[in-house]
Coordinates of C-alpha atoms and ligand atoms in Angstrom, one line a residue:
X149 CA 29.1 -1.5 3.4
X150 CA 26.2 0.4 4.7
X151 CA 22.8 0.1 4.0
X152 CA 21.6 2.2 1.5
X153 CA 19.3 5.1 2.7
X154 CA 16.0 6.1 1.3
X155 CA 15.9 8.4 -1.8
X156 CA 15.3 11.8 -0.4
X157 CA 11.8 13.4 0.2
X158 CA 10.4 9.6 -0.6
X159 CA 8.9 7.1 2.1
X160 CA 8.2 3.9 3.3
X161 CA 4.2 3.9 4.1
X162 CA 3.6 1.0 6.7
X163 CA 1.8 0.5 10.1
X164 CA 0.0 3.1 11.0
X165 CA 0.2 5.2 8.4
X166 CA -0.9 2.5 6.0
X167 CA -4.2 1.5 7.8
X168 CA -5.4 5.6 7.5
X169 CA -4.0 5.5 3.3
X170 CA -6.3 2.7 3.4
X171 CA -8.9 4.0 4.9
X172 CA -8.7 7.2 2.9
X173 CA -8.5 5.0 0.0
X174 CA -12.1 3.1 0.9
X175 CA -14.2 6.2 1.5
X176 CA -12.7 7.7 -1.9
X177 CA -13.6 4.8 -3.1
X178 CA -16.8 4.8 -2.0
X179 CA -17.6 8.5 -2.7
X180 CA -16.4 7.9 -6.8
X181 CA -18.0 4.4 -7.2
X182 CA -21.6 5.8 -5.7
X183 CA -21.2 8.7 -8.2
X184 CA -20.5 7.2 -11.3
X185 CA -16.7 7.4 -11.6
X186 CA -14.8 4.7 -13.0
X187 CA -10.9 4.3 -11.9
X188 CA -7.9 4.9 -14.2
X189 CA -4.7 4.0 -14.0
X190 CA -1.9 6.1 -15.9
X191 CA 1.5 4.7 -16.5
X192 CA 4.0 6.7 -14.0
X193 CA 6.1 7.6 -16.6
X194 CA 5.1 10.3 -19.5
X195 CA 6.7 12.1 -22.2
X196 CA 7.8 15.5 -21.0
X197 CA 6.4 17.3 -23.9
X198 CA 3.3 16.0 -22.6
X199 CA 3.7 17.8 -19.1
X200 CA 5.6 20.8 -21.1
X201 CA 2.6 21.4 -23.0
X202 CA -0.3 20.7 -20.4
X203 CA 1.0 21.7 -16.4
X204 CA 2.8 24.7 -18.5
X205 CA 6.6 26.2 -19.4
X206 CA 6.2 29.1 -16.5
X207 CA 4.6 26.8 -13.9
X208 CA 6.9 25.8 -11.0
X209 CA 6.2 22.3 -11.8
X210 CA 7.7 22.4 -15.4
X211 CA 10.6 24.8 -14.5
X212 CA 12.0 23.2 -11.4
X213 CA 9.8 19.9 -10.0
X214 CA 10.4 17.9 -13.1
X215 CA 11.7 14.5 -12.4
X216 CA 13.4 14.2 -16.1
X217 CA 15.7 12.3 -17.7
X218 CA 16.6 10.7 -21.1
X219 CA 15.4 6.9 -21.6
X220 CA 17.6 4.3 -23.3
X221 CA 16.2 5.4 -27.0
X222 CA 16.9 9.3 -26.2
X223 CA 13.3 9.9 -25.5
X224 CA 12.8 12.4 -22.7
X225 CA 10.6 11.4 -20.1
X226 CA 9.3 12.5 -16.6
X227 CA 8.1 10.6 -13.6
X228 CA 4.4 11.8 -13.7
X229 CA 4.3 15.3 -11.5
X230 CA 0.4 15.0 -11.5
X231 CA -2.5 13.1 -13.2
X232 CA -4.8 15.6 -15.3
X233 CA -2.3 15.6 -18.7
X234 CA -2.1 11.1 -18.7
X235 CA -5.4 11.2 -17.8
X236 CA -6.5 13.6 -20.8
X237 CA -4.2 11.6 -23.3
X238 CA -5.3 8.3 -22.2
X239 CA -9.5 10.2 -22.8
X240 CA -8.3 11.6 -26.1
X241 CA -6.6 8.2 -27.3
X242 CA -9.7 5.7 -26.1
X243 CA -12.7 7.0 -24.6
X244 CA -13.8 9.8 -27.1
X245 CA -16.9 7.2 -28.2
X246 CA -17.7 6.2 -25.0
X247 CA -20.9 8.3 -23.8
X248 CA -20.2 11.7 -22.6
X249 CA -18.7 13.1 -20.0
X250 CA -16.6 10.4 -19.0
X251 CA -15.7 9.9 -15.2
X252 CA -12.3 8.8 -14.0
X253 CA -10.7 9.1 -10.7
X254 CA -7.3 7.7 -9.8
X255 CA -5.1 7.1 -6.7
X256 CA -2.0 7.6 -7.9
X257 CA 1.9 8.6 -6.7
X258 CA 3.3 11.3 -8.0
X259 CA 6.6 13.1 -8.1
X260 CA 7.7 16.5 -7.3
X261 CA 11.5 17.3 -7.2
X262 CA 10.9 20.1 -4.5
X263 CA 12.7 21.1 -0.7
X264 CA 10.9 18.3 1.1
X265 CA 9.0 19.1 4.4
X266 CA 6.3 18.3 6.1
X267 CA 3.5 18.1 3.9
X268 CA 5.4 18.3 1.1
X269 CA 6.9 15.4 -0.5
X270 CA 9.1 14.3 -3.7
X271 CA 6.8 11.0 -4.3
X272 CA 3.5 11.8 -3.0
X273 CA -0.2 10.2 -4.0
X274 CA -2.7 12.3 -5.0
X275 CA -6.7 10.9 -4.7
X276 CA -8.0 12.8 -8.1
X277 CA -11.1 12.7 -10.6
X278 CA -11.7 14.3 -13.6
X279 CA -14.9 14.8 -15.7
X280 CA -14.3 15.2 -19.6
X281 CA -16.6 15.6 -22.1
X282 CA -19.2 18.5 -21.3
X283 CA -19.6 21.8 -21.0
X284 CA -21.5 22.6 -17.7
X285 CA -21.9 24.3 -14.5
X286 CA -23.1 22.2 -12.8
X287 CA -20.3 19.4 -12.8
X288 CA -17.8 22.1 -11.3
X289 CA -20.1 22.7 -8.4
X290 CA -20.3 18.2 -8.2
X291 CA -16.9 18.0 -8.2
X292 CA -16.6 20.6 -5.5
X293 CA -19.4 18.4 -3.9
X294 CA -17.3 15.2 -3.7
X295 CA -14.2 16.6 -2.6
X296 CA -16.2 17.9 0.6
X297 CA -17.8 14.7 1.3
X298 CA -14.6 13.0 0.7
X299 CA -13.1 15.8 3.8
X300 CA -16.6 14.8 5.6
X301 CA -16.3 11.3 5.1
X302 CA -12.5 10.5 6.7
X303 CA -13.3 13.0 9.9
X304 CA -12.1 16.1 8.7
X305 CA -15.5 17.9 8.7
X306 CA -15.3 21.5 9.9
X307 CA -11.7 21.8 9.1
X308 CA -11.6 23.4 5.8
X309 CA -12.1 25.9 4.1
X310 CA -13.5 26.0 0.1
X311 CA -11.9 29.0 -2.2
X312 CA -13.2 29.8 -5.3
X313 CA -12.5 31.7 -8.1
X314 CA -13.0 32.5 -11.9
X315 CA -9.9 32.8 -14.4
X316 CA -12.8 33.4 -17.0
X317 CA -11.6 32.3 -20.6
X318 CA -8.2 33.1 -22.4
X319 CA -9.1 36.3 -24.6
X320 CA -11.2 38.0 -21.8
X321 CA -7.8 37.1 -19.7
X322 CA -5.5 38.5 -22.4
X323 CA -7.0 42.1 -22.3
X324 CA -6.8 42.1 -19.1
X325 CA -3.1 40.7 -18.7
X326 CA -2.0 43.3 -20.6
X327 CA -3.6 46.0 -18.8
X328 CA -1.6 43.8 -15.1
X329 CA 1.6 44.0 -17.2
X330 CA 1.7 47.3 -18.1
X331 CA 0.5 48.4 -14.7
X332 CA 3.3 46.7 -13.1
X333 CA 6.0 47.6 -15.5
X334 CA 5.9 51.1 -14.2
X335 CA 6.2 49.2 -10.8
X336 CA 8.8 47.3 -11.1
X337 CA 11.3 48.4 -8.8
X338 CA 8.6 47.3 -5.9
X339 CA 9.2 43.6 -7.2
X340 CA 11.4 40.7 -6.0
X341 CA 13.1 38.4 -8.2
X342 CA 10.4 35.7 -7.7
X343 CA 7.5 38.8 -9.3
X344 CA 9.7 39.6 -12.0
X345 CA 9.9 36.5 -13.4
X346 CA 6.4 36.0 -12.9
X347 CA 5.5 39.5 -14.5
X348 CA 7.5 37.9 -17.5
X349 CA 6.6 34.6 -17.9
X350 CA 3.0 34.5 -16.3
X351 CA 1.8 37.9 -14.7
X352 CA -1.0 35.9 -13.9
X353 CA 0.4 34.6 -10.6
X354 CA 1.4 38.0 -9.1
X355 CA -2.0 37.9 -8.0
X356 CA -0.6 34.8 -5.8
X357 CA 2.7 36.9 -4.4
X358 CA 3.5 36.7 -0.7
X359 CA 5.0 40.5 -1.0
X360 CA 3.4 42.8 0.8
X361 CA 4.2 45.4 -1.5
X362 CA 2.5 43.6 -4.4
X363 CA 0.0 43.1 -2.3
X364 CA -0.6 46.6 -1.9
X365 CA -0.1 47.4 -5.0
X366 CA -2.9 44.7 -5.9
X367 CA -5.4 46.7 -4.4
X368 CA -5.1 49.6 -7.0
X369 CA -4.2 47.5 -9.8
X370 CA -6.7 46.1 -12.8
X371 CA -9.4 44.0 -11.8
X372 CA -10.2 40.9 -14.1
X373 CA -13.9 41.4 -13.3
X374 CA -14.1 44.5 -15.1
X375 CA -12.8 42.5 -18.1
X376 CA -15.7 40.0 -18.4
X377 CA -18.1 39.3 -21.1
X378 CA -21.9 38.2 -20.0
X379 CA -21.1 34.5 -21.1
X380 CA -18.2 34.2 -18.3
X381 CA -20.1 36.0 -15.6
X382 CA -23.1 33.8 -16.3
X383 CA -20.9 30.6 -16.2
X384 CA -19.1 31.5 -12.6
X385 CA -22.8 32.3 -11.2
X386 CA -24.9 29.1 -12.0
X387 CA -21.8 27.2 -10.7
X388 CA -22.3 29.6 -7.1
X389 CA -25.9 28.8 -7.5
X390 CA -25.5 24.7 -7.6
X391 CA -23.2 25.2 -4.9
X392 CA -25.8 26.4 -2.8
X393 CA -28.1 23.8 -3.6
X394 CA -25.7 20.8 -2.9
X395 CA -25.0 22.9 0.4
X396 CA -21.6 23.6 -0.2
X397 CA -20.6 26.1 2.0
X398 CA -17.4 28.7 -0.5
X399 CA -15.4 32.0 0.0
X400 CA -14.7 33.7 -3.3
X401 CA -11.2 34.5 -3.8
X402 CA -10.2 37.1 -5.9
X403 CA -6.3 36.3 -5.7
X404 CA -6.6 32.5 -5.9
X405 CA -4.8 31.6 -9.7
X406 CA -3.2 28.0 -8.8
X407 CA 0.0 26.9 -10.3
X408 CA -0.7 25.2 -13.1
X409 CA -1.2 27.0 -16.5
X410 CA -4.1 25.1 -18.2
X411 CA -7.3 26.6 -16.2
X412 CA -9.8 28.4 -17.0
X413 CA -13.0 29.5 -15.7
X414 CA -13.8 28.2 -12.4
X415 CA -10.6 27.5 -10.3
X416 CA -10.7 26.0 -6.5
X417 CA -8.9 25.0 -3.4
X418 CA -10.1 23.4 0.0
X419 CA -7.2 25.1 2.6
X420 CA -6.6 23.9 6.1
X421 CA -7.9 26.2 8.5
X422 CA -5.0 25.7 10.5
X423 CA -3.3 28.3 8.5
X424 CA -0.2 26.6 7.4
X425 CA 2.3 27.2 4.6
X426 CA 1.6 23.6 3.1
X427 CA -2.2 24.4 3.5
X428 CA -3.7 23.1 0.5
X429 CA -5.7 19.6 1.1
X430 CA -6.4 19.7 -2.4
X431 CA -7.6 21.7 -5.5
X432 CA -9.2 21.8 -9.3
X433 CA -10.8 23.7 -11.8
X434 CA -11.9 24.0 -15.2
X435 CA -9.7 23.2 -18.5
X436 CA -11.5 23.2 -21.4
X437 CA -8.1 24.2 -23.3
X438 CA -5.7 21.5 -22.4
X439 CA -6.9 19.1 -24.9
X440 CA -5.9 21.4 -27.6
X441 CA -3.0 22.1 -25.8
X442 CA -1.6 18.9 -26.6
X443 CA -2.1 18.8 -30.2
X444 CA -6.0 17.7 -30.6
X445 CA -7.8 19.5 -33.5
X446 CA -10.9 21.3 -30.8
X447 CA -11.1 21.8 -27.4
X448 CA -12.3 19.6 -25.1
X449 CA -14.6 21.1 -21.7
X450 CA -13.1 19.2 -19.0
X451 CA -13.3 19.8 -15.0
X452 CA -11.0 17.6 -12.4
X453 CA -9.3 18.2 -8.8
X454 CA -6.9 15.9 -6.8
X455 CA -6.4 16.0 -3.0
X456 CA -3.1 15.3 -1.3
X457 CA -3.2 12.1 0.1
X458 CA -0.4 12.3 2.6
X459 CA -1.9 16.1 3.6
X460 CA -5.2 14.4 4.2
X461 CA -3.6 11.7 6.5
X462 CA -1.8 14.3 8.7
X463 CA -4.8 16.4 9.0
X464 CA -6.4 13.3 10.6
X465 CA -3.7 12.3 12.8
X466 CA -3.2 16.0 14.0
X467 CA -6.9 16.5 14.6
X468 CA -7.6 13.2 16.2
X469 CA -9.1 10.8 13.9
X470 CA -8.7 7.6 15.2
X471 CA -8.9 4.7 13.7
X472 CA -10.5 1.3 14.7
X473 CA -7.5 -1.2 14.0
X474 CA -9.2 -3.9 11.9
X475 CA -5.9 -5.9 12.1
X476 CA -5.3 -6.7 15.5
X477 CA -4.5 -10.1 16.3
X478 CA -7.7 -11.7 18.0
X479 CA -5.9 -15.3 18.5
X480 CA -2.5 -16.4 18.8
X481 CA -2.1 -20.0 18.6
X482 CA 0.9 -21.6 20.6
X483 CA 1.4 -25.5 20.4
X484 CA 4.1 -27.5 23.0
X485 CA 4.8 -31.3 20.9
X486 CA 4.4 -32.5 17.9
X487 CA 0.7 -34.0 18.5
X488 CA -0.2 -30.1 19.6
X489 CA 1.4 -28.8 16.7
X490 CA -0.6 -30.9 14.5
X491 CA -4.1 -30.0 16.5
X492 CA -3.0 -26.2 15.9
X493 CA -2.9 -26.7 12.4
X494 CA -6.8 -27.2 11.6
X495 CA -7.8 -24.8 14.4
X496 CA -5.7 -21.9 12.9
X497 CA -7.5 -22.6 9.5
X498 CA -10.8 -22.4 11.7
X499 CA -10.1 -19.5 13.1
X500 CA -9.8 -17.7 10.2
X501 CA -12.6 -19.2 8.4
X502 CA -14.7 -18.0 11.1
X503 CA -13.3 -14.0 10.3
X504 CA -10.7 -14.3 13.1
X505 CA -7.2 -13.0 12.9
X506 CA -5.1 -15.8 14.0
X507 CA -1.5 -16.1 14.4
X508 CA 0.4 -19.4 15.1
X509 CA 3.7 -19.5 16.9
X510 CA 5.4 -22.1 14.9
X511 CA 8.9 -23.1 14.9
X512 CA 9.5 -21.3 18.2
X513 CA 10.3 -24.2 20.8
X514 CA 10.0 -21.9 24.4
X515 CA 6.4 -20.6 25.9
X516 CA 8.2 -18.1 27.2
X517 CA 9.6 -16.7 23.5
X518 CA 6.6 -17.1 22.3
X519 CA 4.4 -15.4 24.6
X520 CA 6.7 -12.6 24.2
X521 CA 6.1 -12.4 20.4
X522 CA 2.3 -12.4 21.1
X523 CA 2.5 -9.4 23.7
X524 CA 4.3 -7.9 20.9
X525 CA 1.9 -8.2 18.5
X526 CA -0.8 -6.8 20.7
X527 CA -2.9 -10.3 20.4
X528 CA -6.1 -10.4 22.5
X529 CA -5.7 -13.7 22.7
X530 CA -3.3 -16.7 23.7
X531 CA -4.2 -20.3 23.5
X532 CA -1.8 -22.8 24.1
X533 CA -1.6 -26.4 23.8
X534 CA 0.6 -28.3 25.8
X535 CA 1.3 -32.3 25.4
X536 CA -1.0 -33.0 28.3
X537 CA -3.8 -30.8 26.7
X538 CA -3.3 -32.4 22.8
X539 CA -3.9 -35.8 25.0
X540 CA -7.6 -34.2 26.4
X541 CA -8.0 -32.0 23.2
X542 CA -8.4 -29.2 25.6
X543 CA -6.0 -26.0 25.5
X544 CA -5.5 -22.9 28.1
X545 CA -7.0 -19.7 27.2
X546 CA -5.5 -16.2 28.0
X547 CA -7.0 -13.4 27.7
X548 CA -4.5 -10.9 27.5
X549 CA -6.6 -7.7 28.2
X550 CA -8.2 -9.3 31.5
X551 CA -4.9 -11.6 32.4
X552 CA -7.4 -14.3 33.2
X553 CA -6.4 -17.8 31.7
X554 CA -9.3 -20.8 31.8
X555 CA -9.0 -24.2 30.2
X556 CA -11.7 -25.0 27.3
X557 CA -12.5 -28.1 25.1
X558 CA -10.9 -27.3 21.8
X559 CA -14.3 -27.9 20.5
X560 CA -15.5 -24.7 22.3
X561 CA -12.6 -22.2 22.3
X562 CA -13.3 -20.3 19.1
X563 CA -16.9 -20.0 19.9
X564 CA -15.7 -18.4 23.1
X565 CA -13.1 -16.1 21.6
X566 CA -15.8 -14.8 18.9
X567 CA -18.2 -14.1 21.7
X568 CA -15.8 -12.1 23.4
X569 CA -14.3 -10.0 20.3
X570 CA -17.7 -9.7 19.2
X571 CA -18.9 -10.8 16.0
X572 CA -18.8 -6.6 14.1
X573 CA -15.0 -7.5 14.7
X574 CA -14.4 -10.3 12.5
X575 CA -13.1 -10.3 9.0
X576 CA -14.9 -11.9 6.5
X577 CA -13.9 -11.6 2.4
X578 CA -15.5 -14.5 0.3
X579 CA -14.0 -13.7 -3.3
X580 CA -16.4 -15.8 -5.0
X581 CA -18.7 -12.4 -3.8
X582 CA -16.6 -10.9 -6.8
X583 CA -17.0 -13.2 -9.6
X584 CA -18.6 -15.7 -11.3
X585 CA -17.2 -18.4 -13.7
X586 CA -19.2 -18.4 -17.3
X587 CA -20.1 -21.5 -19.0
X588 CA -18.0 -21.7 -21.9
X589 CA -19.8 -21.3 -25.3
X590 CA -19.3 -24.2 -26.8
X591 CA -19.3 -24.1 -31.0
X592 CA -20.3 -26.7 -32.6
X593 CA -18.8 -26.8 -35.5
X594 CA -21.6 -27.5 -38.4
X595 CA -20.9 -30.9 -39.5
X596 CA -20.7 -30.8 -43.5
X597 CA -21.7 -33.3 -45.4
X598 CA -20.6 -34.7 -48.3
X599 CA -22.0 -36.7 -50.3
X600 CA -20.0 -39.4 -52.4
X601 CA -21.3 -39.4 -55.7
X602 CA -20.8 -42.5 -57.5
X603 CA -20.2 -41.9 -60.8
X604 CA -21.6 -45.4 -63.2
Ligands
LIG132 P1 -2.1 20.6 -7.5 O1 -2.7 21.8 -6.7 O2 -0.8 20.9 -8.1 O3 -3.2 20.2 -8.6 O4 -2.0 19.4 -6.6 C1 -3.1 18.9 -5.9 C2 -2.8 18.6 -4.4 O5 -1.7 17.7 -4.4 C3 -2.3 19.8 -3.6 O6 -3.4 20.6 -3.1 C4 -1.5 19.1 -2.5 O7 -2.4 18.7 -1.5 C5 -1.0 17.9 -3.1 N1 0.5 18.1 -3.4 C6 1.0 18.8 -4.4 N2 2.4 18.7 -4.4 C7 2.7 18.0 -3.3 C8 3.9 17.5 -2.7 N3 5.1 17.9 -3.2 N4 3.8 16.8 -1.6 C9 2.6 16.4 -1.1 N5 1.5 16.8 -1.6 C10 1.5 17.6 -2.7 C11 -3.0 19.2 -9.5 O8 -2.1 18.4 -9.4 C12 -4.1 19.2 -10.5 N6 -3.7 18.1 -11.4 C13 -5.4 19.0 -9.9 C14 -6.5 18.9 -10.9 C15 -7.1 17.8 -11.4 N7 -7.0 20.0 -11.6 C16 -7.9 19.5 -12.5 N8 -7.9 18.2 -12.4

């Protein structure tokens, strides 16, 4: 029988690969926590009128990405596409008394059942926030704000670009949809298969087409502007103003609509400036309706974005991020006889309390096999303990970068190998950092007393 392959479009995230994901994780981390953002967690799976209703029936996500099926009870349910609907149920479920807006980011997988390249995955993780609970300018331009530091902060400053635009609010947008429509009715021989369904279902995202005759035709059609009430206008230009106060630097974008039906007002995307078809690092915007658009009695002003994660690690590979490799192998530990073996024992435990990585070759008789295996794991280090040195409690110490090899006291060695790793090198994590262990409250229970009365 063979082994059975992968799922398509899904990998294995390991090595390499995994130390930038994690580093990606820490500075989003960082960049949320310092901010005020608190972390959710959605379950992965969600009921698909729940995406139907929020992501929307004309966007390419609900029409052909869905990851759907039927669940044991005849419930239909989809692996989560993105975050923003969970994360709005879970608000409008549990956090509506908590004090408002309330922050939550997430790193989270996601699934998308689309023609997987590079860049573009079936499972994928998305590094997300969303602000619900008020109405205001300003947190579109801070949510703007943190995506760029988050681009700063893992090397990828100067690589973007930021595109904004306004989809103003539904009824200004119906007006003027209807004005697109019929415009390109008359048209319609100039579209593709891909427009026409659009000019159907969501003329909206003609604005987005890649044909150059729509294009074109763009140029002469309505333009939403002209649509606008004062309200909208002044929205769009205090969030350009805070913009320019947090110094973040924007291209307005007339065309830019994103995929995803619930938006309004201000919409965004930071693009690769590489120019690529996957170019999006990430992207966000305003929905104020999606709350009602999943059955709750008002709206709700809400503003989120999520970046790519897996887009954000090949952008640093490709432009050269390097990164320090925290889990090399400072000390590997090789012991000849039982008496050696039981000296490596305690020094490996040293070792590590001391914020070295250590390795120990047990179980493998040869010196040769073993030093081998600690070539191979890239150790800096080799100390071995043969039965001659268990007898002096001395070992031999290679250094593997140098190929040097000197004999210590076993006394001395870790000092040694910390002086040469140097000390910013180590690892140290002391959970008890983390936590602290209450005193129980202890009830006493009020003692009631009785008395006997003795009746003559
Ligand atoms: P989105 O633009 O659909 O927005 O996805 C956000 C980012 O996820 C994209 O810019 C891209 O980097 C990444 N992405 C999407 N699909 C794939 C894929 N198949 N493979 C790899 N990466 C992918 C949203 O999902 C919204 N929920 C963002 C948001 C939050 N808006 C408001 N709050």
């Amino acid at each position: 029988m063979e082994i059975p392959p992968r799922v398509r479009g899904m990998q294995d995230i390991f090595g390499e690969y995994q130390r930038y994901f994690t580093f990606l994780k820490k500075v989003a981390r960082h960049e949320f926590r310092t901010n005020g953002f608190g972390r959710i967690t959605t379950p992965i799976l969600e009921l698909k009128s729940l995406i139907e209703h929020s992501s929307g029936e004309s966007s390419d996500i609900v029409k052909k990405e869905l990851f759907d099926f039927t669940d044991k009870w005849g419930r239909e349910v989809v692996l989560k596409p993105e975050g923003t609907p969970g994360v709005m149920r879970a608000y409008l479920e549990s956090m509506r008394e908590e004090p408002q807006p309330v922050y939550l980011y997430y790193i989270e997988p996601h699934f998308r059942y689309d023609r997987p390249q590079k860049g573009r995955y079936r499972q994928f993780h998305q590094v997300g926030a969303e602000i619900i609970g008020e109405e205001d300018p300003i947190l579109d331009a801070k949510a703007m704000y943190t995506m760029q530091n988050i681009l700063d902060g893992i090397g990828l400053k100067d690589s973007y670009t930021l595109k904004i635009n306004s989809l103003w609010v539904p009824k200004e947008r119906e007006k003027y949809l209807l004005e697109l429509t019929s415009f390109f009715e008359t048209r319609k021989h100039l579209l593709d298969e891909t427009d026409l369904a659009r000019l159907e279902k969501n003329p909206l995202r003609l604005l987005d087409s890649k044909n150059e005759d729509v294009k074109e035709l763009l140029k002469i059609a309505p333009k939403m502007v002209d649509f606008l009430k004062k309200d909208s206008l002044e929205f769009y230009s205090k969030v350009k103003e805070y913009l320019d106060i947090l110094g973040v630097k924007y291209e307005e974008d007339h065309t830019l609509v994103r995929g995803l039906d619930y938006y309004s007002h201000t919409v965004w995307e930071f693009v690769d400036g590489s120019g690529r078809t996957q170019d999006a690092f990430g992207g966000g915007g305003r929905y104020d309706g999606l709350a009602k658009s999943i059955g709750y009695k008002t709206e709700v002003p809400a503003v989120g974005f999520a970046f790519g994660a897996e887009r954000l690690i090949e952008a640093m590979m490709d432009r050269g991020v390097k990164l320090k490799n925290k889990d090399q192998i400072h000390l590997y530990i090789m012991q000849l006889g039982d008496d050696a073996k039981k000296l490596s024992l305690p020094l490996n435990i040293e070792a590590r309390r001391r914020g070295l990585n250590s390795l120990i070759g047990l179980g493998t008789p040869s010196i040769k096999v073993q030093l081998k295996k600690a070539n191979k794991v890239g150790a800096r280090f080799v100390l071995v303990i043969g039965i001659m040195e268990a007898k002096k409690w001395v070992c031999q110490l290679k250094d593997m970068e140098k190929g040097t090899q000197v004999e210590v006291p076993l006394s001395e060695v870790l000092d040694k190998v910390i002086a040469e790793v140097g000390e910013s090198s180590l690892s140290f994590y002391h959970p008890t950092r983390d936590f602290i262990i209450e005193e129980p409250i202890i009830v006493v229970e009020e003692e009631v007393i009785t008395s006997t009365v003795i009746l003559p």
